[in-house]
PDB file of C-alpha atoms in Angstrom:
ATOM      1  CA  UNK A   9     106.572 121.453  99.568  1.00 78.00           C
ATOM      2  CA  UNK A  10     103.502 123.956  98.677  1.00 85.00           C
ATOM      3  CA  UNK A  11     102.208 126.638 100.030  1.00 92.00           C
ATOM      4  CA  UNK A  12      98.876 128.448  99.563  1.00 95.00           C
ATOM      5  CA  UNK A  13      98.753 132.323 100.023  1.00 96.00           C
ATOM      6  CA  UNK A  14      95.447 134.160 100.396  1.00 96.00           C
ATOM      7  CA  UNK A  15      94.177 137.277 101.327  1.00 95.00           C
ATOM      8  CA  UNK A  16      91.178 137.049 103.658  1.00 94.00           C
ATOM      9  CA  UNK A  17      89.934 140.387 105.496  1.00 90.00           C
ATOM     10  CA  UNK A  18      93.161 141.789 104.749  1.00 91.00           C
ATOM     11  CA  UNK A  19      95.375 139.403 106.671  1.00 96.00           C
ATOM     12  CA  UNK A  20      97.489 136.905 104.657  1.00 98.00           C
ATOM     13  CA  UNK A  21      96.844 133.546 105.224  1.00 98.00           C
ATOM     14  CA  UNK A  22      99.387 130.989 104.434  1.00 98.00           C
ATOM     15  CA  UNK A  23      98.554 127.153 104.309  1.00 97.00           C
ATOM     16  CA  UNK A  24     101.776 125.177 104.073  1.00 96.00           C
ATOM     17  CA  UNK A  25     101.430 121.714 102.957  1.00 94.00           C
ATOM     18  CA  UNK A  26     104.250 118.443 103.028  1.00 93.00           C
ATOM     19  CA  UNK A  27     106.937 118.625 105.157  1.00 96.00           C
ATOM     20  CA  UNK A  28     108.518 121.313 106.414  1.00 97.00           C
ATOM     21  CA  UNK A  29     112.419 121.070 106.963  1.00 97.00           C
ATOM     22  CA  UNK A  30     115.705 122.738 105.888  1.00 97.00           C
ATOM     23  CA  UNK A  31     115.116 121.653 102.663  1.00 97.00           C
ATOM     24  CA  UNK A  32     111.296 122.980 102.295  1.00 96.00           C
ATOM     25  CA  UNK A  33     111.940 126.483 104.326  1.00 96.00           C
ATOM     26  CA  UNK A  34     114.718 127.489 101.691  1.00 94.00           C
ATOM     27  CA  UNK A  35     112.099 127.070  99.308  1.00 94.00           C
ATOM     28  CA  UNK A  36     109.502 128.406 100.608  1.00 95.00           C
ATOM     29  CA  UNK A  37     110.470 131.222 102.807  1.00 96.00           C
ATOM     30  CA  UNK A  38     110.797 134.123  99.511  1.00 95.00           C
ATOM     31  CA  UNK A  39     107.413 133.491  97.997  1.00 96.00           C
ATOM     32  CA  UNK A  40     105.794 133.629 101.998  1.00 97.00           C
ATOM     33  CA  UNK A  41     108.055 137.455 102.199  1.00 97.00           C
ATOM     34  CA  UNK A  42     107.044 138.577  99.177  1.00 97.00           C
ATOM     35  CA  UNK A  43     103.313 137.813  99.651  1.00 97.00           C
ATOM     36  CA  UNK A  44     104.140 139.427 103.263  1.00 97.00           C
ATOM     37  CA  UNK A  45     105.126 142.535 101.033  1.00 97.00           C
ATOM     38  CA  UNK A  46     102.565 142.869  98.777  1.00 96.00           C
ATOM     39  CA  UNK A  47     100.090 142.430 101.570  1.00 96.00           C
ATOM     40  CA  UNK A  48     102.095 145.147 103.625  1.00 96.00           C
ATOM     41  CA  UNK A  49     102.272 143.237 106.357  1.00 97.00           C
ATOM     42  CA  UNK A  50      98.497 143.951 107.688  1.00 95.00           C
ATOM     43  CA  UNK A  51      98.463 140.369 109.457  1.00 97.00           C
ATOM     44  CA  UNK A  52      99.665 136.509 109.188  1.00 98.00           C
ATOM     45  CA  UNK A  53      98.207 133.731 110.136  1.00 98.00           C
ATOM     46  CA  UNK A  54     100.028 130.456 109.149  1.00 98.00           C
ATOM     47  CA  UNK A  55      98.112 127.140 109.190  1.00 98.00           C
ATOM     48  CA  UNK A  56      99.734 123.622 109.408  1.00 97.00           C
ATOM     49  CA  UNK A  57      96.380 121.741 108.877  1.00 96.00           C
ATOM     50  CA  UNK A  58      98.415 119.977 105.856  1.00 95.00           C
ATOM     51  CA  UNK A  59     101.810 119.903 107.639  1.00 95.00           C
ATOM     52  CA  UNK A  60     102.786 115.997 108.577  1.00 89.00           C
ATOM     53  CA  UNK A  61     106.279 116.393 109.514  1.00 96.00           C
ATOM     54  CA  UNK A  62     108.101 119.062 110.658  1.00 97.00           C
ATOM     55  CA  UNK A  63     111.742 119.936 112.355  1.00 97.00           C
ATOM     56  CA  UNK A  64     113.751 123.155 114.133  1.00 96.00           C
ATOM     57  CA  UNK A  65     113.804 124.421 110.592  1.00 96.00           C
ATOM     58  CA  UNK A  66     110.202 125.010 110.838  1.00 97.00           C
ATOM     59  CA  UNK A  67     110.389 127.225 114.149  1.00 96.00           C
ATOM     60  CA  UNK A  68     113.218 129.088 112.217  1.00 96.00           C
ATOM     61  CA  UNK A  69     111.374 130.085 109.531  1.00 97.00           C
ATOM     62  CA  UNK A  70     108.147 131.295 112.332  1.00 97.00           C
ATOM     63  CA  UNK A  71     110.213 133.162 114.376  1.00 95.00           C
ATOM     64  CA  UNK A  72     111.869 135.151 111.142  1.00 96.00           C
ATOM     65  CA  UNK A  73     108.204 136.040 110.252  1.00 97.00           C
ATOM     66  CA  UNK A  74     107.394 136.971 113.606  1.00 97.00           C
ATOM     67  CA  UNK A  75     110.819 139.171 113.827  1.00 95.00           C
ATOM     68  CA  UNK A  76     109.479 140.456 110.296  1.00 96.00           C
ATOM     69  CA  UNK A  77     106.069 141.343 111.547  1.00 97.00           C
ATOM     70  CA  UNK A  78     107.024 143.045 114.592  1.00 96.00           C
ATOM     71  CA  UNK A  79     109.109 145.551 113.057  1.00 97.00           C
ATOM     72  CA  UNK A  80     106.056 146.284 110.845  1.00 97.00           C
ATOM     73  CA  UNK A  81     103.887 146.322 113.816  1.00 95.00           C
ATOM     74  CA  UNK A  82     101.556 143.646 112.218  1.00 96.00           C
ATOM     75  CA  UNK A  83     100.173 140.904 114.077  1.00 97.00           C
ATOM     76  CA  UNK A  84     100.415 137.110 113.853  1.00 98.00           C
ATOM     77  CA  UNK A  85      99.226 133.777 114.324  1.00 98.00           C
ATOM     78  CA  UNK A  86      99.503 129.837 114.079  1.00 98.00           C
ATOM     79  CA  UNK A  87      96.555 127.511 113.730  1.00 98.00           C
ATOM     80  CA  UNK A  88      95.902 124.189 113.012  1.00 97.00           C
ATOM     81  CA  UNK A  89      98.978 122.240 114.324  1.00 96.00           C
ATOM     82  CA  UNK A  90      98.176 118.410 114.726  1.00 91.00           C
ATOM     83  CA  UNK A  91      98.742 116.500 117.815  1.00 89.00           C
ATOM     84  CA  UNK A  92     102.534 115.022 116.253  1.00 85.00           C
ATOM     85  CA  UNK A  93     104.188 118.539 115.839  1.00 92.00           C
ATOM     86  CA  UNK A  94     102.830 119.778 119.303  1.00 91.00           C
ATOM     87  CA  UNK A  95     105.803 118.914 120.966  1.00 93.00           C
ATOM     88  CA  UNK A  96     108.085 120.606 119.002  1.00 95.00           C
ATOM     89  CA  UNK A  97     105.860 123.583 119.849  1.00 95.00           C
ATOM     90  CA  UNK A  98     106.100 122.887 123.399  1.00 93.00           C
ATOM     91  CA  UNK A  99     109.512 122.376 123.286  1.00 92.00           C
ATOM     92  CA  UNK A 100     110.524 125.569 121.800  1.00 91.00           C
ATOM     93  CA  UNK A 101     109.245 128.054 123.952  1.00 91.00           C
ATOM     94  CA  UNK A 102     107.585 130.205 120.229  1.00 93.00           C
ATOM     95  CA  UNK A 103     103.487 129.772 122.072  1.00 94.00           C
ATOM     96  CA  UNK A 104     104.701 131.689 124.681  1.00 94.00           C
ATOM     97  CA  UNK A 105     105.187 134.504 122.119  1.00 94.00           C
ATOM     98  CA  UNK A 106     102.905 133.432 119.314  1.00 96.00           C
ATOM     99  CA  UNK A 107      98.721 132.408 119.965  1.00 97.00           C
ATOM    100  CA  UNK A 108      98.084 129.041 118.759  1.00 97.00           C
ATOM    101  CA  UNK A 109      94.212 128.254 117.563  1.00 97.00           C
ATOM    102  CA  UNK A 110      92.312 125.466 116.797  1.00 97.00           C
ATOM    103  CA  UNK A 111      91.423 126.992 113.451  1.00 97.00           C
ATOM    104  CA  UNK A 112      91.980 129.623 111.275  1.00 97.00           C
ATOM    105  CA  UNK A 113      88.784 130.867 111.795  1.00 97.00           C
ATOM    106  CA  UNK A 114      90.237 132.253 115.041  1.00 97.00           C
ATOM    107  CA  UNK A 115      93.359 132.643 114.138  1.00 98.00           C
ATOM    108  CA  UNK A 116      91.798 135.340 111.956  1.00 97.00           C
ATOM    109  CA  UNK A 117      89.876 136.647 114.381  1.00 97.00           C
ATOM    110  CA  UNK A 118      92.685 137.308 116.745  1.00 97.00           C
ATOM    111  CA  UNK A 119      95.086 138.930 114.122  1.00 96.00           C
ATOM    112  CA  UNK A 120      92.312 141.158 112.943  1.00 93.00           C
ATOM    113  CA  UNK A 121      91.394 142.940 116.270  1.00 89.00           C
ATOM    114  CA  UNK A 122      94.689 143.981 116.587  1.00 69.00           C
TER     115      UNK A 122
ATOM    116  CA  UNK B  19     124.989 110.662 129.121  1.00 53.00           C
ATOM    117  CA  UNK B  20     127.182 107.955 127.605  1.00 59.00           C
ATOM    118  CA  UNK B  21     126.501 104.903 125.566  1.00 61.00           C
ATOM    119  CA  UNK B  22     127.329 101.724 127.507  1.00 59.00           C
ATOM    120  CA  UNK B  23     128.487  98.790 125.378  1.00 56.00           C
ATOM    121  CA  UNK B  24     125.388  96.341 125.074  1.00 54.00           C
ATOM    122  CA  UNK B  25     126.474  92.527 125.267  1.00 54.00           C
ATOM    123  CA  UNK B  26     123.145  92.362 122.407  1.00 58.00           C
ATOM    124  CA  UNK B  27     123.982  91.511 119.238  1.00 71.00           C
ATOM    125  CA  UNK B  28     123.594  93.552 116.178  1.00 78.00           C
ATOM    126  CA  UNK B  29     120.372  91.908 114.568  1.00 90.00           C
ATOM    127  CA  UNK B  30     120.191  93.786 111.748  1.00 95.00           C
ATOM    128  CA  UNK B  31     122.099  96.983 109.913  1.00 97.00           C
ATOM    129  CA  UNK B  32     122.049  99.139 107.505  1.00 97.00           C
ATOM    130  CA  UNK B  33     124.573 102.093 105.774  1.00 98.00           C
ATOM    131  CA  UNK B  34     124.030 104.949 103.538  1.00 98.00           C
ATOM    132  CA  UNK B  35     126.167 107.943 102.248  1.00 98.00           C
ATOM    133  CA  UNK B  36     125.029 110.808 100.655  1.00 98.00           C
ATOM    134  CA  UNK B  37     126.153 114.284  99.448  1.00 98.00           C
ATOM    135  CA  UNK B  38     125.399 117.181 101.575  1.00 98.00           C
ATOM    136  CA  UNK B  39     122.192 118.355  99.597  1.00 98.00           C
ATOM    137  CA  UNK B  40     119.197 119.305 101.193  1.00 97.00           C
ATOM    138  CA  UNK B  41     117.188 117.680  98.985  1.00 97.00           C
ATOM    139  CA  UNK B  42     118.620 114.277 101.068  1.00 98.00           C
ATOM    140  CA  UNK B  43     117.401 114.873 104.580  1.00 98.00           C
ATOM    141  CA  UNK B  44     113.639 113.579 103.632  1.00 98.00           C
ATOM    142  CA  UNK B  45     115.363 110.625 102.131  1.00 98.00           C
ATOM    143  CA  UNK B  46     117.428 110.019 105.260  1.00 98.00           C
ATOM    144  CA  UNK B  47     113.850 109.840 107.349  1.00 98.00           C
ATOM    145  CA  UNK B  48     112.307 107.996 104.819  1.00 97.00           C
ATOM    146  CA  UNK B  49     115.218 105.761 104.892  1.00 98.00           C
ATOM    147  CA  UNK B  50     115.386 105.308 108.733  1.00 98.00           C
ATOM    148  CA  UNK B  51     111.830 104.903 109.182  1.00 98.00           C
ATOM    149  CA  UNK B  52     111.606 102.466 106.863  1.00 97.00           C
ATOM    150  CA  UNK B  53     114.549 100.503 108.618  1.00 98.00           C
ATOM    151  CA  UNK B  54     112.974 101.136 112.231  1.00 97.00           C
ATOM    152  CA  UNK B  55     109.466  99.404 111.256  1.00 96.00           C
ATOM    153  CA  UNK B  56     111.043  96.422 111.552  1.00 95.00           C
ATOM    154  CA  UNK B  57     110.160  96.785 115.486  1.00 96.00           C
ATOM    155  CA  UNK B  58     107.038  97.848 114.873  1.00 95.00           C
ATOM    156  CA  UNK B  59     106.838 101.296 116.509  1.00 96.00           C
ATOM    157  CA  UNK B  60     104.189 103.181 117.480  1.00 96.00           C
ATOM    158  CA  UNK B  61     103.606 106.622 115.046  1.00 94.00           C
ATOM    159  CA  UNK B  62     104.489 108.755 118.247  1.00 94.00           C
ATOM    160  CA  UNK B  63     107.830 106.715 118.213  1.00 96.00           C
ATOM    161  CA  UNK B  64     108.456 106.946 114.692  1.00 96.00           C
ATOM    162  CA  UNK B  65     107.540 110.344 114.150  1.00 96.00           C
ATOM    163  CA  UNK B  66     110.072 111.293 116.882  1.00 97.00           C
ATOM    164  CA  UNK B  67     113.021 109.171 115.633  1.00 98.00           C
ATOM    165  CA  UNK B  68     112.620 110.649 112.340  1.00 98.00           C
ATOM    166  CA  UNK B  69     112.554 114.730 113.614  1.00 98.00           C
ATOM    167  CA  UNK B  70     115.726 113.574 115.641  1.00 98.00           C
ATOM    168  CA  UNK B  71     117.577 111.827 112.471  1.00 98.00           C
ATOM    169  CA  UNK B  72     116.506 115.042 110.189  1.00 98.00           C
ATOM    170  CA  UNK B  73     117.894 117.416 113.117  1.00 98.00           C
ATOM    171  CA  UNK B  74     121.028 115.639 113.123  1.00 98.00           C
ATOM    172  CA  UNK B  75     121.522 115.419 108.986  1.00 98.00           C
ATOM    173  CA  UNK B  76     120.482 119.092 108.693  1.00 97.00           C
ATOM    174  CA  UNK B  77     122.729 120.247 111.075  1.00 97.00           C
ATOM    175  CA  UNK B  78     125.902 117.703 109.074  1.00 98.00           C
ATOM    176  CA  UNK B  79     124.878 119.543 106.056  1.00 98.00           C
ATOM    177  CA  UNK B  80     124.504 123.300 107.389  1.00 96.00           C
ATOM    178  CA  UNK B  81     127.377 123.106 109.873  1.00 96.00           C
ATOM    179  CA  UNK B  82     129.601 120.845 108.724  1.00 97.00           C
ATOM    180  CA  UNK B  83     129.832 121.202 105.662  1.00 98.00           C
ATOM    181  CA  UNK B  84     128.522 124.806 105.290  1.00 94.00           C
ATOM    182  CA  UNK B  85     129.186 126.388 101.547  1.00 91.00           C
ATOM    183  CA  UNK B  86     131.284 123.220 100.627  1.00 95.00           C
ATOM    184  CA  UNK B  87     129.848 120.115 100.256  1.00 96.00           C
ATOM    185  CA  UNK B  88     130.741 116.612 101.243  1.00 98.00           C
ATOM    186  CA  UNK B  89     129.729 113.127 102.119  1.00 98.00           C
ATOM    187  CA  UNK B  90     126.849 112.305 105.389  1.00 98.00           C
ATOM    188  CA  UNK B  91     127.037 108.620 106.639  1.00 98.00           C
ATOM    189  CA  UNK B  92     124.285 107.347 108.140  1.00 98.00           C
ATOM    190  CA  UNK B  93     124.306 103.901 110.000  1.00 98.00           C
ATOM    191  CA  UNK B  94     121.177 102.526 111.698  1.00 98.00           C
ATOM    192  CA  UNK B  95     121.716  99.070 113.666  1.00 97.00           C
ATOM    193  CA  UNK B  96     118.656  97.230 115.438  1.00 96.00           C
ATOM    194  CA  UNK B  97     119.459  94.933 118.812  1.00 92.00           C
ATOM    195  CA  UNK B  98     117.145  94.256 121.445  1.00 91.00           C
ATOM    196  CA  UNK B  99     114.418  96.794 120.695  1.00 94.00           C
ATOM    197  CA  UNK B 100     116.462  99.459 120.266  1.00 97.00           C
ATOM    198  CA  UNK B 101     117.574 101.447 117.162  1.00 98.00           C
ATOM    199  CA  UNK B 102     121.013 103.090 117.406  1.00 98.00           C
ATOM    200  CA  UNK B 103     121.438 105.653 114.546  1.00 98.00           C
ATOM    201  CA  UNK B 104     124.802 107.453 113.842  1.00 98.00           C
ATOM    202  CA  UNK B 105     125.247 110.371 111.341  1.00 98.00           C
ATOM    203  CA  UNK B 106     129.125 111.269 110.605  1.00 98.00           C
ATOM    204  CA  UNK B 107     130.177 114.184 108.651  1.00 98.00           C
ATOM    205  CA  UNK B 108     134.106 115.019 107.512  1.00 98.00           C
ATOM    206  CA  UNK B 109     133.489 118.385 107.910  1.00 97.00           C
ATOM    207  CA  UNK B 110     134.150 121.883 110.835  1.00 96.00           C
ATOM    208  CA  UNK B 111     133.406 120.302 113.765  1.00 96.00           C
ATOM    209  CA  UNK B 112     132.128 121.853 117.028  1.00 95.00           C
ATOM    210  CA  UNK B 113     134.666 124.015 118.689  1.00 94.00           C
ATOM    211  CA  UNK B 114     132.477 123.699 121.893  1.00 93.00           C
ATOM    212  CA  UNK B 115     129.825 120.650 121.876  1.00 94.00           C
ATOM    213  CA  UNK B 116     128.191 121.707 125.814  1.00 93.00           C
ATOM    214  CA  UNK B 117     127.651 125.212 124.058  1.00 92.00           C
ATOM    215  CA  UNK B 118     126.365 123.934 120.951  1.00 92.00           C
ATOM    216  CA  UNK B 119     123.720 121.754 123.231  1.00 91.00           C
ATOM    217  CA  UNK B 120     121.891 125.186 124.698  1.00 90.00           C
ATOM    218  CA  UNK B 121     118.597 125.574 123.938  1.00 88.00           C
ATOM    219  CA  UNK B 122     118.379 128.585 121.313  1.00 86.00           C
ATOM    220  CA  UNK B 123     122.417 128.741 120.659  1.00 88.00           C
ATOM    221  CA  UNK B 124     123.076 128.929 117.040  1.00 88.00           C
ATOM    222  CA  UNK B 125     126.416 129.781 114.807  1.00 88.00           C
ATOM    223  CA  UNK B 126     123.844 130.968 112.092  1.00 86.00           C
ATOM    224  CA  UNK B 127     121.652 133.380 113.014  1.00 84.00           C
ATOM    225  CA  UNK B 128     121.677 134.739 109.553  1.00 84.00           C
ATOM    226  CA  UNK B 129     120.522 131.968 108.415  1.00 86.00           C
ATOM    227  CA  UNK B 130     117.383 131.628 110.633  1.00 87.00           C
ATOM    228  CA  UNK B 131     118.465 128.779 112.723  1.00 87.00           C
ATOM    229  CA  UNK B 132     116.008 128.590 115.871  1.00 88.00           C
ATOM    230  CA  UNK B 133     118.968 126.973 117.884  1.00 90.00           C
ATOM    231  CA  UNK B 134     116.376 124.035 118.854  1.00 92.00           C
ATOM    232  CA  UNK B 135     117.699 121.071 116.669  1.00 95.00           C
ATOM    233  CA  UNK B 136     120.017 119.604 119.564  1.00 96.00           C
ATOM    234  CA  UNK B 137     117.344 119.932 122.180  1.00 95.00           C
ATOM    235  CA  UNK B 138     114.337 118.189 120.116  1.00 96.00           C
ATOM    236  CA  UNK B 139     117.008 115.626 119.382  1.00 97.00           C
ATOM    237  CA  UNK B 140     117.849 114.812 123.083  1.00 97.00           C
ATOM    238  CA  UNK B 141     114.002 115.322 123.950  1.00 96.00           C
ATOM    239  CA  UNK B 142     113.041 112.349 121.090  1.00 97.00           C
ATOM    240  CA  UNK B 143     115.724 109.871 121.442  1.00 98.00           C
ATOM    241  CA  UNK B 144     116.605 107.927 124.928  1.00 98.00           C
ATOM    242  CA  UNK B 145     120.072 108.850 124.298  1.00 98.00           C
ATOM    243  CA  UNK B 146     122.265 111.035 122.493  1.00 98.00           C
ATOM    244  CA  UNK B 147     125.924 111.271 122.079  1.00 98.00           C
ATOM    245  CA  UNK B 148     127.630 113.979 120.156  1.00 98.00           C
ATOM    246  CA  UNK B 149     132.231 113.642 119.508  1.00 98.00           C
ATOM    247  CA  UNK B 150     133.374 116.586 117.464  1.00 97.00           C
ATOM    248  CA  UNK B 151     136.790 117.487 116.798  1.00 97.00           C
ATOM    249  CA  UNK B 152     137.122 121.104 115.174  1.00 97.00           C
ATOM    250  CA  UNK B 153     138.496 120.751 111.518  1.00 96.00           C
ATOM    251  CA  UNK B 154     137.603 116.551 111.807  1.00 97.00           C
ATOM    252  CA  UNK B 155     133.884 116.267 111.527  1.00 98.00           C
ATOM    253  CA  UNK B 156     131.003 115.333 113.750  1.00 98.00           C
ATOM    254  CA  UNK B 157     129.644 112.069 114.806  1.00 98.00           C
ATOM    255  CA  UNK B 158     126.038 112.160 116.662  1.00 98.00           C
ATOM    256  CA  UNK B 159     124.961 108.606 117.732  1.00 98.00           C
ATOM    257  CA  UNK B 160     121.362 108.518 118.924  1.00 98.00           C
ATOM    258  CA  UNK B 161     119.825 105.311 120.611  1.00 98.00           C
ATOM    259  CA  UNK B 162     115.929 105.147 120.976  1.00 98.00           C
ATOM    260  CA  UNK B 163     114.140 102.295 122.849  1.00 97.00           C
ATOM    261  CA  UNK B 164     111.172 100.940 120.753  1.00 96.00           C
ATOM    262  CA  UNK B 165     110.251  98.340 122.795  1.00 90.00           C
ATOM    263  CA  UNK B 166     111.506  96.635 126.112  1.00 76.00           C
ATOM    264  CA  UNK B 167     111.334  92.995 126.130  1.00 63.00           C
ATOM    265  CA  UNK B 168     109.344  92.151 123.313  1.00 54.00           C
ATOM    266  CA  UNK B 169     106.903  94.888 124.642  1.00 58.00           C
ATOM    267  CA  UNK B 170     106.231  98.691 123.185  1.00 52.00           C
ATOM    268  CA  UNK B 171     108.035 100.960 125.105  1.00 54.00           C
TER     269      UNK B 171
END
């Protein structure tokens, strides 16, 4: 499991890449805080354009950054999700709390206007 | 929903125990999808069968077993189209399984559990079965049709 943090227009931008279950999240979800810190939690957009697989462990770790961005009053975003995690999306009820875009592009756009 | 007894044959099975490390829930969907090409699914199916077997591993190894660890067995058997895949643990149990099936319930909140894993397993299997005996273990036993009469499902 990888990630890749960026800044871009002050929002962080983080590209996860493998597969993202129980095993990944625990070791991913410090680094994607800390960035969260340093960046002061400004904005997050997370992009699964390199995500093949992915599980409840993966909704887990969004809703903890959402929870974690709300209480900073920072705004957030999903993008890229391909058509084999959809479901999971559908399934769990998180779009109708968190915008999902086609790319991050807009994802961007849509945390920055906040 | 419960699993009738098939008059099928088992045509072909396999078995495989592991420790209760994270690190071995890839290698138990690696392992099944590997097992389940055999019937030559489609990448919807097999991409479904695999979420399902890591919800059911993760949640032997978080819940089960918890701080201590112990042995997951994982059996996969093939008849008529169908791949029937049972995950055991030795280890809490469920004190309430019809509780434990709500959408968003979790007994770990602290550990960021979305409380989806049972639901995305009933939504990508045909059938799931879950026996848990408080203090015992867990035993989930999925079936998932792959194809029906020689066909794709």
């Amino acid at each position: 499991m990888k990630i890749t943090a960026q800044e871009k227009q002050g929002t962080l931008v983080v590209e996860l890449q493998g597969e993202l279950d129980h095993h990944a999240v625990e070791t991913i979800r410090d680094d994607i805080d800390q960035e969260l810190r340093r960046t002061h939690y400004a904005g997050l957009v997370m992009s699964f354009r390199n995500i093949d697989f992915m599980d409840s462990s993966a909704l887990g770790l969004i809703l903890g950054r959402y929870r974690t961005m709300s209480q900073h009053q920072g705004r957030m975003a999903l993008c890229e999700v391909n058509p084999s995690l959809r479901k999971i999306f559908e399934l769990s009820g998180i779009l109708k709390i968190l915008p999902l875009f086609d790319s991050e592009v807009q994802a961007l756009q849509y945390v920055k206007e906040g | 929903m419960h699993l009738q007894a098939r008059p099928t044959a088992v045509e072909n099975y396999m078995v495989l125990e592991f420790p209760s490390q994270s690190a071995n829930e890839s290698l138990a969907r690696v392992t099944v999808a590997s097992f389940a090409a055999q019937l030559d699914p489609t990448l919807e199916q097999l991409t479904e069968l695999k979420t399902a077997v890591s919800e059911a591993v993760t949640n032997a190894i978080i819940h089960g077993y918890g701080e201590t660890e112990g042995t997951v067995r994982l059996e996969c058997r093939l008849s008529a189209g169908s791949i029937e895949v049972v995950v055991t643990d030795e280890g809490n149990g469920i004190e309430n399984v019809e509780e434990a099936r709500q959408p968003l319930f979790t007994s770990r909140p602290e550990l960021e559990r979305s409380g989806m894993g049972i639901t995305i397993m009933e939504n990508f299997v045909d059938e799931l079965v879950i026996e848990s005996e408080p203090g015992k273990g867990t035993r989930v036993v999925m079936r998932k049709h792959i194809q029906v009469d020689g066909q794709k499902h």
